[in-house]
Amino acid sequence: MAQHFLLSAKARTLSIVKIAMMPDEEIHNIFKQIRWSANDGEPICPHCGATSKPYNIATRNQYRCKECFHTFSVTSGTLFASHKLPLKTYLLAIAIFTNSVKSLSALQLSRELDVQYKTAWVLSHKIRESLLDDTNDEMLTGVCEIDGVYVGGKTRQINTIADRVDRRKISHPNKRVVISLRQRADIGDDVVGAVKTKTFVLKSENTFDIGNIVNNHITRGSELHADEANAYDDLHALYDMKRVNHQIEYFGKNGENNNQSESYNARFRRMQYGQCHRLSPLYLSNYANEIAYREDTRRKSNGAIANDILTRCLSRGVSNEFSGYWQGNKRVSERLGA
Ligand SMILES: [Zn+2]
């Protein structure tokens, strides 16, 4: 049998040891090459867009534009704007985040980098934010799967058995369900399993919201695999539905299964139980999206993933939600629905 991809040397192209030993200048060059790839790694003024060689303020690793006299650095106008830590720490954070395939808690990151918990919390959330594809409205198509995984809102068990009630009947304000839509790879593709994933947070798995999500994100007429939950019943009118009854089987006689969605759910649970533990409804959509990213990139080398994350961090603007977080700038409402 062929060796599993993750055991092969091709899957390991990133070395934390190497990053830790890199001179600061080399790290700065990596940031420059990625940030200003359009100009061969030479600075572009983020204020006026001038590409002419700026004044170099070497002592501060900054530049001053010759056209508009704006002072900037390689991280100005990016997720890492106004950074306080050395660039190497950010690169190490991305490398550690990449290798933590079941996600990474802020406490663990704070121990790895020897930074305060608050610093690690904001840093890990900025990296998570870079993984969002807000502008991607491409529809899923072909063979797709759907399923939901419930999070939060558990009521603590009462001590004495005589006082206990059926907790399934208690509704809790913090209970949410993460719906994942997954598009399967075509037969003959290099990758097996799912290739594209979209996630949505709902208060419950209900017909109305599910209908909206599926109609907005999966091409009509696609083959859609789901379990026997009632919320998917109405989709039979518009999609080629395949249903699997999980009470009796994982896989139907004609191949009906939503095992790719179950795989998403499994990784999500491992993040919740093994790493982050508490996922507040406020930022749940970002955690859900992170797991989608990890699932979709599972067959890429860790070097390629880290490179992609750094590129995302340096091409995404200043974070509206996490810059100045501990100074009071916080998200006020959760992101629900389609
Ligand atoms: Zn300028």
XYZ file of C-alpha atoms and ligand atoms in Angstrom:
339
model
C 0.000 0.000 0.000
C 1.225 3.480 -0.809
C 2.583 5.568 2.047
C 0.113 8.017 3.552
C 0.751 11.572 2.363
C 1.238 12.922 5.885
C 4.006 10.384 6.557
C 5.942 11.349 3.442
C 8.799 13.856 3.382
C 6.768 15.936 0.891
C 4.346 16.827 3.682
C 7.110 18.370 5.812
C 8.657 21.411 4.171
C 8.595 23.741 7.146
C 11.132 23.767 9.955
C 10.502 25.677 13.166
C 14.149 25.065 14.105
C 15.267 26.772 10.907
C 12.991 29.771 11.478
C 14.233 30.098 15.050
C 17.839 30.268 13.858
C 17.241 32.656 10.930
C 18.879 36.075 11.202
C 16.398 38.969 11.561
C 17.404 40.377 8.189
C 16.430 37.165 6.414
C 13.023 37.182 8.141
C 12.514 40.815 7.123
C 13.329 39.829 3.534
C 10.764 37.004 3.593
C 8.104 39.513 4.709
C 9.214 41.988 1.996
C 9.140 39.353 -0.756
C 5.610 38.286 0.158
C 4.171 41.715 0.938
C 5.566 43.418 -2.149
C 5.679 40.461 -4.539
C 4.220 42.724 -7.268
C 7.362 44.895 -7.087
C 9.966 42.117 -6.774
C 10.004 42.545 -2.988
C 10.888 46.264 -3.172
C 8.761 48.626 -1.012
C 5.520 50.134 -2.338
C 4.171 53.105 -0.367
C 0.860 51.996 1.234
C -0.288 55.645 1.340
C 0.195 56.843 -2.263
C 1.242 53.651 -4.046
C 4.622 55.027 -5.221
C 7.008 52.268 -6.285
C 10.139 54.470 -6.510
C 12.859 53.594 -4.014
C 11.943 55.184 -0.639
C 14.385 56.529 1.977
C 15.538 53.676 4.168
C 15.406 54.256 7.940
C 17.616 51.248 8.684
C 17.687 51.638 12.475
C 13.905 51.194 12.666
C 13.423 48.879 9.662
C 11.144 51.561 8.202
C 10.884 53.478 4.933
C 9.911 57.041 4.044
C 8.176 57.657 0.724
C 9.963 60.152 -1.537
C 6.631 61.289 -3.057
C 4.350 61.790 -0.020
C 6.862 61.513 2.883
C 4.697 58.849 4.550
C 6.678 56.613 6.918
C 5.889 52.922 6.724
C 7.190 49.441 7.466
C 6.709 46.047 5.857
C 3.640 45.413 8.019
C 1.920 48.829 7.689
C -1.683 48.423 6.549
C -1.680 44.649 7.147
C -3.040 42.374 9.876
C 0.284 42.824 11.691
C 0.203 46.637 11.558
C 1.704 48.444 14.575
C 3.346 45.232 15.682
C 5.208 45.187 18.978
C 6.951 41.828 18.780
C 9.864 40.962 16.474
C 8.844 39.732 13.007
C 10.393 36.368 13.817
C 7.761 35.822 16.526
C 4.969 36.330 13.980
C 6.582 33.880 11.571
C 6.980 31.350 14.387
C 3.346 31.905 15.408
C 2.206 31.111 11.857
C 4.439 28.024 11.722
C 3.120 26.716 15.065
C -0.463 27.520 14.047
C 0.064 25.649 10.742
C 1.392 22.543 12.451
C -1.434 22.471 15.028
C -3.815 20.585 12.765
C -6.517 20.407 15.412
C -6.230 24.142 16.093
C -4.340 25.937 18.797
C -5.488 27.489 22.051
C -4.270 30.960 22.992
C -2.796 29.602 26.229
C -0.685 27.086 24.356
C 0.508 29.724 21.901
C 1.409 32.015 24.797
C 3.571 29.252 26.284
C 5.198 28.438 22.927
C 6.152 32.056 22.253
C 6.556 33.205 25.859
C 4.151 36.102 25.371
C 1.193 37.175 27.500
C -2.108 35.325 27.108
C -3.762 38.494 25.808
C -1.109 38.888 23.109
C -1.449 35.264 22.059
C -5.262 35.492 22.010
C -5.279 38.470 19.657
C -2.499 37.025 17.499
C -4.243 33.677 17.046
C -7.504 35.447 16.207
C -5.776 37.657 13.641
C -4.350 34.551 11.973
C -7.838 32.995 12.096
C -9.276 36.147 10.516
C -6.793 35.890 7.628
C -8.351 32.541 6.710
C -11.772 34.094 5.981
C -12.700 34.370 2.323
C -15.379 37.086 2.671
C -15.360 37.982 -0.990
C -15.564 34.426 -2.293
C -19.128 33.889 -3.545
C -18.281 30.953 -5.826
C -20.974 28.242 -5.622
C -20.222 24.652 -4.703
C -21.172 22.171 -7.398
C -20.974 18.504 -8.433
C -21.351 16.128 -5.515
C -21.778 17.922 -2.170
C -22.502 17.024 1.430
C -24.184 18.808 4.311
C -24.285 18.238 8.046
C -24.396 20.117 11.332
C -22.448 19.871 14.574
C -23.915 21.277 17.796
C -21.770 23.462 20.067
C -22.264 24.999 23.475
C -25.249 25.527 25.677
C -24.785 22.424 27.774
C -26.577 22.425 31.126
C -24.591 21.090 34.041
C -25.798 17.744 35.390
C -27.542 17.997 38.769
C -25.806 16.124 41.603
C -28.553 13.841 42.858
C -30.145 11.471 40.405
C -33.628 12.105 41.787
C -33.446 15.798 40.852
C -32.140 15.262 37.307
C -34.213 16.143 34.246
C -33.863 15.196 30.568
C -31.282 17.761 29.442
C -32.148 17.261 25.748
C -35.406 19.091 26.438
C -33.778 22.187 27.932
C -33.132 24.965 25.421
C -30.088 27.082 26.160
C -29.415 30.585 24.758
C -25.808 29.710 23.838
C -26.564 26.549 21.877
C -25.474 26.818 18.224
C -25.077 24.500 15.276
C -22.235 24.757 12.754
C -23.435 23.710 9.293
C -20.756 22.566 6.871
C -21.255 22.327 3.108
C -18.542 20.292 1.429
C -17.856 19.711 -2.247
C -16.290 16.343 -3.008
C -13.281 15.978 -5.285
C -13.997 14.669 -8.777
C -13.101 11.076 -9.506
C -9.532 11.057 -10.835
C -8.463 14.203 -8.916
C -5.129 14.163 -7.055
C -7.006 14.688 -3.800
C -9.570 12.308 -2.382
C -12.407 13.426 -0.140
C -13.644 16.999 -0.072
C -11.964 19.961 -1.768
C -14.056 22.989 -0.835
C -15.895 23.727 2.391
C -18.210 26.516 3.532
C -19.458 26.902 7.078
C -22.399 28.691 8.685
C -23.479 29.173 12.281
C -27.191 28.790 13.072
C -29.252 28.721 16.243
C -30.860 25.453 15.114
C -30.913 23.069 12.164
C -34.187 24.410 10.681
C -35.789 24.122 7.240
C -35.861 27.880 6.542
C -32.186 28.649 7.254
C -30.925 25.413 5.686
C -32.937 26.204 2.523
C -31.393 29.680 2.331
C -27.845 28.448 2.836
C -28.082 25.619 0.314
C -29.817 27.759 -2.335
C -27.231 30.512 -2.001
C -24.157 28.293 -2.000
C -24.798 25.094 -3.962
C -25.682 25.051 -7.667
C -29.256 23.809 -8.273
C -29.488 20.209 -9.441
C -26.238 19.166 -7.721
C -26.085 15.836 -5.956
C -26.394 16.487 -2.221
C -25.802 13.900 0.507
C -27.362 14.405 3.938
C -28.483 12.439 6.957
C -32.102 11.929 7.987
C -32.571 15.231 9.865
C -35.977 16.764 9.004
C -34.445 20.126 8.075
C -33.158 18.659 4.780
C -36.532 17.253 3.602
C -37.532 20.299 1.519
C -34.313 20.166 -0.518
C -35.595 17.159 -2.510
C -37.471 19.551 -4.819
C -34.348 21.306 -6.104
C -31.443 18.901 -5.544
C -30.626 15.293 -6.312
C -30.812 14.265 -2.655
C -29.118 11.152 -1.261
C -30.016 10.353 2.340
C -28.234 8.071 4.746
C -29.896 6.794 7.910
C -27.247 6.965 10.615
C -29.345 4.919 13.003
C -28.634 1.845 10.891
C -25.587 2.575 8.732
C -22.705 4.974 7.895
C -22.939 4.235 4.202
C -26.149 3.544 2.193
C -26.532 0.691 -0.300
C -26.163 3.075 -3.238
C -23.232 4.989 -1.774
C -25.266 7.594 0.113
C -23.086 9.077 2.869
C -22.040 12.396 4.341
C -18.730 11.134 5.669
C -16.811 14.224 4.495
C -19.097 16.411 6.583
C -18.672 13.985 9.473
C -14.920 14.323 9.028
C -15.302 18.089 9.363
C -17.380 17.571 12.521
C -14.734 15.263 13.975
C -11.929 17.790 13.519
C -14.170 20.520 14.909
C -14.820 18.448 18.040
C -11.103 17.809 18.489
C -10.519 21.565 18.432
C -13.279 22.056 20.994
C -12.466 19.188 23.370
C -8.713 19.019 22.911
C -7.578 22.604 22.431
C -9.858 25.594 22.732
C -12.544 24.171 25.079
C -14.652 27.311 25.198
C -15.976 28.573 21.870
C -18.153 31.622 22.483
C -20.983 32.256 19.979
C -19.392 35.666 19.271
C -16.366 34.255 17.404
C -17.726 30.797 16.577
C -17.947 31.585 12.840
C -14.184 32.237 12.741
C -13.381 28.960 14.510
C -15.734 27.094 12.157
C -14.032 28.646 9.145
C -10.578 27.778 10.486
C -11.497 24.080 10.618
C -12.842 24.328 7.048
C -9.468 25.757 5.959
C -7.579 23.002 7.752
C -9.764 20.291 6.203
C -9.398 21.704 2.692
C -5.605 22.065 2.927
C -4.994 18.701 4.655
C -3.138 17.316 1.629
C -0.801 20.308 1.239
C 2.667 20.440 2.749
C 3.008 22.456 5.956
C 5.448 24.796 4.176
C 2.854 25.588 1.492
C 0.171 26.213 4.123
C 2.400 28.496 6.243
C 3.348 30.426 3.099
C -0.341 30.799 2.201
C -1.232 32.015 5.717
C 1.594 34.578 5.768
C 0.499 35.810 2.320
C -3.078 36.155 3.593
C -1.925 38.043 6.714
C 0.125 40.486 4.638
C -2.528 41.084 1.977
C -5.468 41.535 4.327
C -5.894 45.059 5.701
C -5.666 46.109 9.349
C -8.013 44.006 11.486
C -11.202 45.901 12.377
C -12.088 43.411 15.046
C -8.838 42.497 16.731
C -6.598 45.535 16.556
C -7.060 47.371 19.832
C -9.105 44.457 21.200
C -7.829 44.788 24.752
C -8.310 48.553 24.548
C -12.035 47.997 24.083
C -12.515 47.424 20.338
C -14.671 44.288 20.299
C -17.119 42.526 18.009
C -20.620 43.335 19.283
C -22.738 40.641 17.654
C -22.181 37.133 16.394
C -22.159 36.186 12.690
C -25.172 33.998 12.045
C -26.709 32.384 8.991
C -26.176 32.532 5.256
Zn 3.827 57.700 -0.639
